[in-house]
Short mmCIF file of C-alpha atoms in Angstrom, two decimals:
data_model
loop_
_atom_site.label_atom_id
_atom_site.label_comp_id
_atom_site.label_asym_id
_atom_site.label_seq_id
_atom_site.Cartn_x
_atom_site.Cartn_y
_atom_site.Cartn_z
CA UNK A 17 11.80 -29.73 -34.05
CA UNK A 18 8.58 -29.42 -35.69
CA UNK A 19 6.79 -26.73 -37.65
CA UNK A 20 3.34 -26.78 -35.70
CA UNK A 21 1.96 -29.44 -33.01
CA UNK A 22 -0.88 -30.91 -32.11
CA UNK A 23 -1.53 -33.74 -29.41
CA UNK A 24 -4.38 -36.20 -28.49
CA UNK A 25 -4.88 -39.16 -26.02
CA UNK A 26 -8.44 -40.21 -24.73
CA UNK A 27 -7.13 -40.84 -21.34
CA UNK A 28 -3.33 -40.72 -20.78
CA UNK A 29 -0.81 -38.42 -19.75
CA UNK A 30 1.25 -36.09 -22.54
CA UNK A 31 4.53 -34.98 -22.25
CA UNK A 32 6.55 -33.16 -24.95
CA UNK A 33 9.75 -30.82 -25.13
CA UNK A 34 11.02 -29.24 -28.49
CA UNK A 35 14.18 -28.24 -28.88
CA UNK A 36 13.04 -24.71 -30.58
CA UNK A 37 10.07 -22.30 -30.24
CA UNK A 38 6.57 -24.44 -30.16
CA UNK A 39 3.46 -23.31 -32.32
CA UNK A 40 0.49 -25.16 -31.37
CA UNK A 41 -2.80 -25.53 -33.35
CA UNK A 42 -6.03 -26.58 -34.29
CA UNK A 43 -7.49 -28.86 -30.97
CA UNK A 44 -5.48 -30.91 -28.83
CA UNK A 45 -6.13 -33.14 -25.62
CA UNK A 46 -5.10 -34.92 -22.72
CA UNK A 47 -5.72 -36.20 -19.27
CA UNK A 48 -2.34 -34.13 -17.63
CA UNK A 49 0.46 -32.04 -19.84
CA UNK A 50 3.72 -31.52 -19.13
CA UNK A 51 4.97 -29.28 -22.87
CA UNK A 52 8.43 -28.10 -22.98
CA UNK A 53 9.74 -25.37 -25.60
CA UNK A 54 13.09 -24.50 -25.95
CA UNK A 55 12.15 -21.10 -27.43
CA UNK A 56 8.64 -19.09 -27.77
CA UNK A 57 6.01 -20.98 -26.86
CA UNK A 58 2.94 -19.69 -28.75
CA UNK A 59 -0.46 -20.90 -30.93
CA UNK A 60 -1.75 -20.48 -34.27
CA UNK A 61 -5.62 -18.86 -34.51
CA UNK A 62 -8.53 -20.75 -33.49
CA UNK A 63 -6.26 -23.06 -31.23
CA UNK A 64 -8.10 -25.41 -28.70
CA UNK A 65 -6.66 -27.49 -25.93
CA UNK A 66 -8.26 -29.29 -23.33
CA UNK A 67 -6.53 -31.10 -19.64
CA UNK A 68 -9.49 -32.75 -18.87
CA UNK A 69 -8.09 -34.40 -15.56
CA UNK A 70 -4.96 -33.59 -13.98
CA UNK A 71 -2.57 -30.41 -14.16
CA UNK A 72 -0.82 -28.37 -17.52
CA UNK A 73 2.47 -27.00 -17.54
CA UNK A 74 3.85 -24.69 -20.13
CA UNK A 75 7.33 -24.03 -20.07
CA UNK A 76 9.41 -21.50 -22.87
CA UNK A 77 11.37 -18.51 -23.06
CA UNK A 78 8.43 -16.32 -23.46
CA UNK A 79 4.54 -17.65 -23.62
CA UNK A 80 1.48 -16.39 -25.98
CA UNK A 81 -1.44 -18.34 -25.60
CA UNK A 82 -5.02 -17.62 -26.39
CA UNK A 83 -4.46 -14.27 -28.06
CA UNK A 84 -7.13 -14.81 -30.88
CA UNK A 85 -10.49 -14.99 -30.28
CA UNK A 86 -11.04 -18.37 -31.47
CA UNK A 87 -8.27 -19.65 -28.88
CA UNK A 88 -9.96 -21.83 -26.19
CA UNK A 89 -7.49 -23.49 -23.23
CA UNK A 90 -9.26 -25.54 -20.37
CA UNK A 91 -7.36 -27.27 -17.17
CA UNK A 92 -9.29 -29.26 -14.76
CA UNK A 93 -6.20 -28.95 -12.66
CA UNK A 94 -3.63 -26.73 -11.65
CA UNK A 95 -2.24 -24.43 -14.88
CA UNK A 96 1.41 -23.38 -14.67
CA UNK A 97 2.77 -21.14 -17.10
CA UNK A 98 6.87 -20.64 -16.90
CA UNK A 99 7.97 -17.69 -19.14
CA UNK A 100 11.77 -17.79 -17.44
CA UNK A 101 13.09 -14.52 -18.70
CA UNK A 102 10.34 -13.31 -20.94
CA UNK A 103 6.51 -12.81 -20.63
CA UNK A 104 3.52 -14.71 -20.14
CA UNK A 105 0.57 -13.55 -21.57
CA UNK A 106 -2.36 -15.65 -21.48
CA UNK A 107 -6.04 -14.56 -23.14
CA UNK A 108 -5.73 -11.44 -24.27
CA UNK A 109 -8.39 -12.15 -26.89
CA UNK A 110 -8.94 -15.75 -26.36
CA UNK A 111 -11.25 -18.14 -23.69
CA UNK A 112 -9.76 -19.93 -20.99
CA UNK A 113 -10.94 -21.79 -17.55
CA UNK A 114 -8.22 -23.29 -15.33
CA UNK A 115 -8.99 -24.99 -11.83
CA UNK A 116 -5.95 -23.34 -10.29
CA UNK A 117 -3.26 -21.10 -11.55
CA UNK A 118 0.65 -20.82 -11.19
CA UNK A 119 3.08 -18.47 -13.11
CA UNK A 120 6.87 -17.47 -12.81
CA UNK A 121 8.88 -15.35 -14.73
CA UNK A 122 12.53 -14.16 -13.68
CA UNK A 123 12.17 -11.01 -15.31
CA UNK A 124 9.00 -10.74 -17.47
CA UNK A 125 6.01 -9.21 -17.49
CA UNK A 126 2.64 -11.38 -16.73
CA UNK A 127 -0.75 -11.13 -17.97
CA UNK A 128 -3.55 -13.51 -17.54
CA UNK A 129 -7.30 -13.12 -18.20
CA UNK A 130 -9.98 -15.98 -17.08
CA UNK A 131 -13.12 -16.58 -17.69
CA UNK A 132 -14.27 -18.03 -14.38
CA UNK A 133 -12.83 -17.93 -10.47
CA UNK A 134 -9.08 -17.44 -10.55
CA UNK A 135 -7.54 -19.26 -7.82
CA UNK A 136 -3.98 -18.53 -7.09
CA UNK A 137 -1.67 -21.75 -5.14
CA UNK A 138 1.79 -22.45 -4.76
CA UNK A 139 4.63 -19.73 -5.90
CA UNK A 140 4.38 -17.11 -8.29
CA UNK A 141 6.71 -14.62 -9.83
CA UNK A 142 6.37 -12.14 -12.00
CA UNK A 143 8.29 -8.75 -12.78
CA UNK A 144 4.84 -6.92 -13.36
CA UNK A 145 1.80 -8.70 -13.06
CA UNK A 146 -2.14 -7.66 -14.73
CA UNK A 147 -4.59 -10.47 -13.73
CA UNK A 148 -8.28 -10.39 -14.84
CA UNK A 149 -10.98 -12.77 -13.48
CA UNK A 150 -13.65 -11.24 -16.08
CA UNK A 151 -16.20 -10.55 -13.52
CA UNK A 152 -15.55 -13.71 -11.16
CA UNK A 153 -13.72 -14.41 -7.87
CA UNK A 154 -9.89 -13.54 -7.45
CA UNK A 155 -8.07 -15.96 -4.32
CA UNK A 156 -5.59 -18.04 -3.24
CA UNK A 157 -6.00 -21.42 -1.85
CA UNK A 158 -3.76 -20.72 1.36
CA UNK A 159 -0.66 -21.07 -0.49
CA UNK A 160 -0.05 -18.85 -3.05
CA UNK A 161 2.32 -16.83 -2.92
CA UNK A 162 2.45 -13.87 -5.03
CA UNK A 163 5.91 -11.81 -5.53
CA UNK A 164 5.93 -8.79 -7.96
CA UNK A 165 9.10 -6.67 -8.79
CA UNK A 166 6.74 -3.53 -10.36
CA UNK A 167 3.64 -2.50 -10.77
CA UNK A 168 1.08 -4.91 -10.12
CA UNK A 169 -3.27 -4.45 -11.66
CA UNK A 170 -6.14 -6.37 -10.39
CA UNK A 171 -9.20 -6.58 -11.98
CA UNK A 172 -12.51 -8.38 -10.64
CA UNK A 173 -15.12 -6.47 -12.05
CA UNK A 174 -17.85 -6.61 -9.35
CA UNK A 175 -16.66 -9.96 -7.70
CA UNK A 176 -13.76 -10.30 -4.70
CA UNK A 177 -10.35 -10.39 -4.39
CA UNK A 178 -8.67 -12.23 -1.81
CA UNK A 179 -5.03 -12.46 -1.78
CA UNK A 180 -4.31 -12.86 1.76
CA UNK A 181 -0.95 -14.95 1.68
CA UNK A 182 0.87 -13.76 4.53
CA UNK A 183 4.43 -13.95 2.50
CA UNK A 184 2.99 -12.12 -0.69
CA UNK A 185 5.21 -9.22 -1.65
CA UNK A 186 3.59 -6.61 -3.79
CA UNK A 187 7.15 -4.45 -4.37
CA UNK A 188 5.75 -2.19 -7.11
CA UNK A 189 2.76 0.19 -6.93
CA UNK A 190 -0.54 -2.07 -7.17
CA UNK A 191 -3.71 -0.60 -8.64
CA UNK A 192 -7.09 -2.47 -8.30
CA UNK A 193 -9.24 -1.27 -11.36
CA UNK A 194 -12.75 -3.25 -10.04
CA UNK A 195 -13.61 -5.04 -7.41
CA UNK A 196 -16.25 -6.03 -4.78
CA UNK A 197 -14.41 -6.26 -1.58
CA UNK A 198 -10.89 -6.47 -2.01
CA UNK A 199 -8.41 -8.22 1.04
CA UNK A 200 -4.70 -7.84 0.08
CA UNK A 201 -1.83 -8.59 2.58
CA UNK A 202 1.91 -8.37 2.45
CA UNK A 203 4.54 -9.42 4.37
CA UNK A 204 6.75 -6.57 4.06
CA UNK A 205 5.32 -3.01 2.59
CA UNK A 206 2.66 -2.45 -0.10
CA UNK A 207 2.32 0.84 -2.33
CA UNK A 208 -1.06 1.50 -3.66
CA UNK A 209 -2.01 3.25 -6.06
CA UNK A 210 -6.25 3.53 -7.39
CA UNK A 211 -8.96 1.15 -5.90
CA UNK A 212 -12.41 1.14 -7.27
CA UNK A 213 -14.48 -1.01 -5.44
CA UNK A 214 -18.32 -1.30 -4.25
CA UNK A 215 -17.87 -3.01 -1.10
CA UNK A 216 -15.09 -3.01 1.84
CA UNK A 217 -11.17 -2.87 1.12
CA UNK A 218 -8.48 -3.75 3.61
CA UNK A 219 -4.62 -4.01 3.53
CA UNK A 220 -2.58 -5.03 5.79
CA UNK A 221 1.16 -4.97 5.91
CA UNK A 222 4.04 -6.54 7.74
CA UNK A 223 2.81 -9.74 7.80
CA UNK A 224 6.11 -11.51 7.20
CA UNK A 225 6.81 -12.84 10.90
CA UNK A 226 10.06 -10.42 11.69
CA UNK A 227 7.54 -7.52 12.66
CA UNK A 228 9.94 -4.77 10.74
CA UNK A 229 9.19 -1.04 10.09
CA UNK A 230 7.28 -1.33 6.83
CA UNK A 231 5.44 1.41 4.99
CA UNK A 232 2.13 1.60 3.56
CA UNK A 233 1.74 4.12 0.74
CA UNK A 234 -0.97 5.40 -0.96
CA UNK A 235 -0.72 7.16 -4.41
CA UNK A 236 -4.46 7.70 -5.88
CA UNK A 237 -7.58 7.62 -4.34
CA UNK A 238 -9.55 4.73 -2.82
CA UNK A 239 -12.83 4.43 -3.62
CA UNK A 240 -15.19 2.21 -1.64
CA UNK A 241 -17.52 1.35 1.02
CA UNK A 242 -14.95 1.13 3.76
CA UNK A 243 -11.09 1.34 3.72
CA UNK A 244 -9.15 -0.24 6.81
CA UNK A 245 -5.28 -0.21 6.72
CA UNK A 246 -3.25 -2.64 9.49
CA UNK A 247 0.10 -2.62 10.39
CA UNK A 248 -0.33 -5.60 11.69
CA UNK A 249 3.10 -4.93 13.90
CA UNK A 250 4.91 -2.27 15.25
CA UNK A 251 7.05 0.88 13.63
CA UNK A 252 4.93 0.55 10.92
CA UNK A 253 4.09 4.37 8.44
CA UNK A 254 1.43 5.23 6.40
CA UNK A 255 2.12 7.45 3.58
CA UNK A 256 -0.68 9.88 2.58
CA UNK A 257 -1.18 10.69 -1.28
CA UNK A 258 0.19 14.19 -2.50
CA UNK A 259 -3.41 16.04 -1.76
CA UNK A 260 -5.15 17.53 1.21
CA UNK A 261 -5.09 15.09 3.62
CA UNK A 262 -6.50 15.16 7.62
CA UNK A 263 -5.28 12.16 9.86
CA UNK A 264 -7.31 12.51 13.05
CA UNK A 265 -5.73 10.01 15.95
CA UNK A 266 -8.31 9.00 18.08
CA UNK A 267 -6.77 5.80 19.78
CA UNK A 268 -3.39 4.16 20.71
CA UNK A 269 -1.81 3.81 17.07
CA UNK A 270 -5.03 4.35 15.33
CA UNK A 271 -7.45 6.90 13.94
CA UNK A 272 -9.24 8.28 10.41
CA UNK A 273 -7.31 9.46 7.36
CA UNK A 274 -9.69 11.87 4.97
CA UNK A 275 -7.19 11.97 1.85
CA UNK A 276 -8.93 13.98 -1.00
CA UNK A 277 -11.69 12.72 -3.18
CA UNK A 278 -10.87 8.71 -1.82
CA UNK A 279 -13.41 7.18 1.28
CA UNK A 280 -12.43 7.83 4.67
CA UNK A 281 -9.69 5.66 6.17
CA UNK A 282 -9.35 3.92 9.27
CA UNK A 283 -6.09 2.97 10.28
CA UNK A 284 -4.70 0.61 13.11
CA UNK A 285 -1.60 -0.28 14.18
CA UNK A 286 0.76 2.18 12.40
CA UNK A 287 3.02 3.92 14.79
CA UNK A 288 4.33 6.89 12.06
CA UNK A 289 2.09 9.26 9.63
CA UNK A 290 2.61 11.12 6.97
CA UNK A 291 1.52 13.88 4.61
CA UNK A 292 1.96 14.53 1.12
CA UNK A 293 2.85 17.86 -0.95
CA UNK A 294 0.10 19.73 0.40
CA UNK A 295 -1.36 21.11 3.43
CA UNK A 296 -2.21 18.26 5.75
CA UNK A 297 -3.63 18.37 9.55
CA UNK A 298 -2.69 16.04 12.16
CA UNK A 299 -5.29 16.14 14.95
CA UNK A 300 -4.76 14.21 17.87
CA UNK A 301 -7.83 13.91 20.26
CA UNK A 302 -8.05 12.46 24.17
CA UNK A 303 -6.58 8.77 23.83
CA UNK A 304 -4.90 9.31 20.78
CA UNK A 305 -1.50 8.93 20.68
CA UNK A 306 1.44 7.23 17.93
CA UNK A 307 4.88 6.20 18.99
CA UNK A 308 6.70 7.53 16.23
CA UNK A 309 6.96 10.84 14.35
CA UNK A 310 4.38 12.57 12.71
CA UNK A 311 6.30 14.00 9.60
CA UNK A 312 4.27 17.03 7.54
CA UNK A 313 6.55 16.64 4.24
CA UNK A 314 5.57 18.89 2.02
CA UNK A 315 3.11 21.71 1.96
CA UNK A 316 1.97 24.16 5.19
CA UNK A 317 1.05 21.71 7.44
CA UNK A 318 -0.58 21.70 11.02
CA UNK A 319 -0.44 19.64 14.19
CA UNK A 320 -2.90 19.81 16.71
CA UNK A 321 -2.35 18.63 20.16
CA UNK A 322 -5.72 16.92 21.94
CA UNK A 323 -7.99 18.67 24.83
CA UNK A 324 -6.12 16.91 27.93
CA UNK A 325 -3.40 19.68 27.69
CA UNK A 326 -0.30 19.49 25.85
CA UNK A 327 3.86 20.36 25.61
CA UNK A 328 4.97 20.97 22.58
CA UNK A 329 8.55 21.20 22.03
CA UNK A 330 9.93 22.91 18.88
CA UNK A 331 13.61 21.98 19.32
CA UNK A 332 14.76 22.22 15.49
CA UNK A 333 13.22 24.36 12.66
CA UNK A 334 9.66 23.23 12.13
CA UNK A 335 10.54 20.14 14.45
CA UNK A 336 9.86 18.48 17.78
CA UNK A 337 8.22 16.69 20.71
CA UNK A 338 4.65 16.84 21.51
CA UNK A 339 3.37 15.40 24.99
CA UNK A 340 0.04 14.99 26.84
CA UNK A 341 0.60 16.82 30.02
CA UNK A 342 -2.21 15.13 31.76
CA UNK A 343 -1.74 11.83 31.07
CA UNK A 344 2.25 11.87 30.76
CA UNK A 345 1.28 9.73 27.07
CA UNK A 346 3.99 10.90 24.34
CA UNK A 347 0.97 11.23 21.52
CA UNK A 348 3.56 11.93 19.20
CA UNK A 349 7.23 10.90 19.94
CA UNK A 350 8.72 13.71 17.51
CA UNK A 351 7.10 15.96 14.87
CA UNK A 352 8.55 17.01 11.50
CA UNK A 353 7.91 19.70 8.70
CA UNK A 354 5.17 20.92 10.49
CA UNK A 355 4.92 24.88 10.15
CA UNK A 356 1.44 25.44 12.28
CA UNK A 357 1.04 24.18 16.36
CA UNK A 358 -2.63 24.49 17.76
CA UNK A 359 -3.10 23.72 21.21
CA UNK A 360 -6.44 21.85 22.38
CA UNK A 361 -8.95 23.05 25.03
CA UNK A 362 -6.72 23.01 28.18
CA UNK A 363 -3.79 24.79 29.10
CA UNK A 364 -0.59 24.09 26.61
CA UNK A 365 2.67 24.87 26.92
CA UNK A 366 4.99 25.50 23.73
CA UNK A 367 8.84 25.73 24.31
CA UNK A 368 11.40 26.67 22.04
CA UNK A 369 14.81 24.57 22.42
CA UNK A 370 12.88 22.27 25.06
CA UNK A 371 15.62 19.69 24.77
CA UNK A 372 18.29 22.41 25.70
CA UNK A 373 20.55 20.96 22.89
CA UNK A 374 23.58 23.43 21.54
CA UNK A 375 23.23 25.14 18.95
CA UNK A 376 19.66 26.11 20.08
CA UNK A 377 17.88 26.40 16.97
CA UNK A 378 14.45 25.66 17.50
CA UNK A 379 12.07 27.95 15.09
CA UNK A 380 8.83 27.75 13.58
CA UNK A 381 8.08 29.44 10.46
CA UNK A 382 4.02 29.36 10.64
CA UNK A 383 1.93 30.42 13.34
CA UNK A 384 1.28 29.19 17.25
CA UNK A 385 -2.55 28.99 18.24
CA UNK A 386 -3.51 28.14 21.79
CA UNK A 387 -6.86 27.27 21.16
CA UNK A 388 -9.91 28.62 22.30
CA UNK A 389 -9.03 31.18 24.96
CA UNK A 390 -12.62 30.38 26.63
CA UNK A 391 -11.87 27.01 28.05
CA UNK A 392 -7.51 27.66 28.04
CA UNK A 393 -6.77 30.61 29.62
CA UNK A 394 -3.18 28.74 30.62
CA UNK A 395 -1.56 28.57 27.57
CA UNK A 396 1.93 29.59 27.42
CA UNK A 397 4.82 29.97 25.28
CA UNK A 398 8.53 29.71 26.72
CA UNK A 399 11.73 30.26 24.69
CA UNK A 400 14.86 29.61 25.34
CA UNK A 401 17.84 31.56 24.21
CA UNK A 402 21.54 30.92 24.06
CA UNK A 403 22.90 33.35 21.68
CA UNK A 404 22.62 36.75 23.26
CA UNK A 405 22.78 38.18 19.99
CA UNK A 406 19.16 37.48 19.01
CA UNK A 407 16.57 39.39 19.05
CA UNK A 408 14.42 38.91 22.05
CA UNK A 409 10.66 37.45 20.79
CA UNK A 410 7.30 39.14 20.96
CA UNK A 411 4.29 38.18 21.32
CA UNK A 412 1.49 39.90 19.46
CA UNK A 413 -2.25 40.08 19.42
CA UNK A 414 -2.21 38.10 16.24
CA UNK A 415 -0.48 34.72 18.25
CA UNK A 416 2.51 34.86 16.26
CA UNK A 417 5.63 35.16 17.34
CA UNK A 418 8.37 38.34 15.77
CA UNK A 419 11.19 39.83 17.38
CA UNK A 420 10.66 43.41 19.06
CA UNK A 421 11.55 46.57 17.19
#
């Protein structure tokens, strides 16, 4: 138990547990550290330590380091920093350069600054999780695994960020505040909130081996040179942000997302899309196709079947199938919350109750367009009626459907 601690050796290894909270000061060294608190482990100002060859680990309930601006840590090695149930902060004010870097909390918050590269190996933890290279280069060394409960923040300033651990899992939203190019993978779903960056960003999801249904969703805009999203396996979603959004699908399980103010989005290998709170347009074009459901959410929302000639069948309110009639591809399994159909340049077909399920309750509350009437003369519509007791549909000049008077 002491009141404050300081250790030197010109050359051997230090080891040291307390029994209560530590408070180191003034400058200590060693060639490795192994420091053990049974409490807070924290330092007084204008604290200096340097591992000059071999690894540090700090260990206590909860871990302060480096919070003045006269605080100066330096490991050649590997720095681990175990916070068990409390939080790890490390250089909020002060200087620090580690070779690699390890943390783990079971239910606290992390925060870690550098001054050079940060290089992520082994296992970390953290409940939430803001790291800060400072300007320099933010990776993993092939093993290190990142797991976040909450939110997670990334900041590079203009270098990159690489965390491309297949078995990371980013649970809580993740927000990238600067960054060159930025390459984040997850093994199970990622949620995403802002990304500035001046060069290239890609996710991918569903790295983890099993090839589940995950979910990609994105919150905020994305600002950068190019955005690419990967499902990297099958059943996979992305989840537009709650503005004005346009997913055009222009191959098998791929296409273009324009989302608001972010950069345009390519995405590949996602099998389900969907909108946010407002109106959003799903535009499939020849050799375009998803094997899911297209799902409108919120907002008026419009699906647009491609030029090859299409059946669309509205089965349930503002629900259905959609099929390429020419090519016999289902470009879009089933449809949801989608009040608007638009038909492409040859002839399309839209049936009400196409699946002749009982009740028959197939209705559209927006408006039918068959395209242009120039090059799709064919179009028709086809409904299907059980209950007598309806009114029998009209057609008028205005394409939308009301029952005769």
């Amino acid at each position: 138990d002491f009141g404050k601690l300081t250790f030197n050796t010109t050359g051997g290894a230090v080891s040291i547990t307390e029994d209560s909270s530590t408070l180191l000061t003034g400058s200590s060294s060693g060639d490795s550290l192994v420091l053990v608190s049974g409490g807070a482990l924290t330092d007084d100002t204008t604290t200096v330590v340097n591992i000059d060859n071999g690894n540090a680990s700090y260990t206590g309930t909860s871990i302060s380091l480096a919070d003045d601006a006269g605080d100066n840590y330096d490991v050649s090695g590997t720095a681990s920093f175990n916070g068990g149930a409390g939080a790890v902060t490390v250089a909020a004010a002060g200087a620090v350069d580690f070779g690699k870097l390890t943390f783990n909390t079971t239910g606290g918050a992390v925060s870690i600054t550098e001054d050079s590269a940060m290089q992520l190996t082994g296992s970390s933890t953290a409940d939430s999780l803001v790291l800060n290279s400072s300007g320099f280069a933010m990776n993993d060394d092939g093993t290190g695994e990142v797991t976040v409960a909450t939110t997670t923040s990334l900041n590079a300033g203009s270098a990159d960020i690489t965390l491309d651990t297949d078995t990371n899992d980013f649970i809580g939203t993740i927000t990238v505040v600067a960054v060159g190019n930025l390459l984040l993978e997850d093994a199970n779903s990622m949620v995403m909130g802002s990304i500035t960056a001046t060069g290239n960003v890609d996710l991918n999801i569903d790295l983890g081996g099993a090839d589940t249904a995950e979910t990609l969703t994105l919150t905020a805009a994305i600002t950068a040179a190019d955005v690419d999203v990967d499902g990297r396996g099958t059943n996979d979603t992305l989840i537009a942000a709650d503005v004005a959004n346009d997913f055009i699908i222009n191959a098998a399980e791929g296409g273009t997302l324009v989302s608001g103010s972010s950069t345009l989005i390519t995405f590949t290998d996602i099998s389900n899309l969907t909108g946010g709170t407002l109106a959003d347009s799903f535009t499939f074009e020849n050799g375009g196709s998803v094997a899911g459901t297209v799902d409108g959410a919120g907002g008026i929302d419009t699906l647009e079947g491609d030029d090859d000639g299409n059946e669309f069948g509205i089965n349930d309110p503002n629900s259905g199938t959609l099929t390429d009639t020419t090519n016999g591809d289902s470009i879009g399994l089933t449809w949801n919350n989608i009040e608007n159909l638009t038909g492409g340049d040859a002839a399309d077909t839209f049936t009400f109750n196409a699946d002749d399920s009982t009740p028959q309750d197939g209705a559209l509350s927006g408006d039918i367009d068959g395209g242009d009437p120039t090059t799709d003369p064919g179009d028709v519509v086809d409904i299907q009626f059980v209950d007598q007791s309806l009114p029998e549909p009209c057609m008028t000049d205005s394409h939308r459907l009301l029952p005769c008077r």
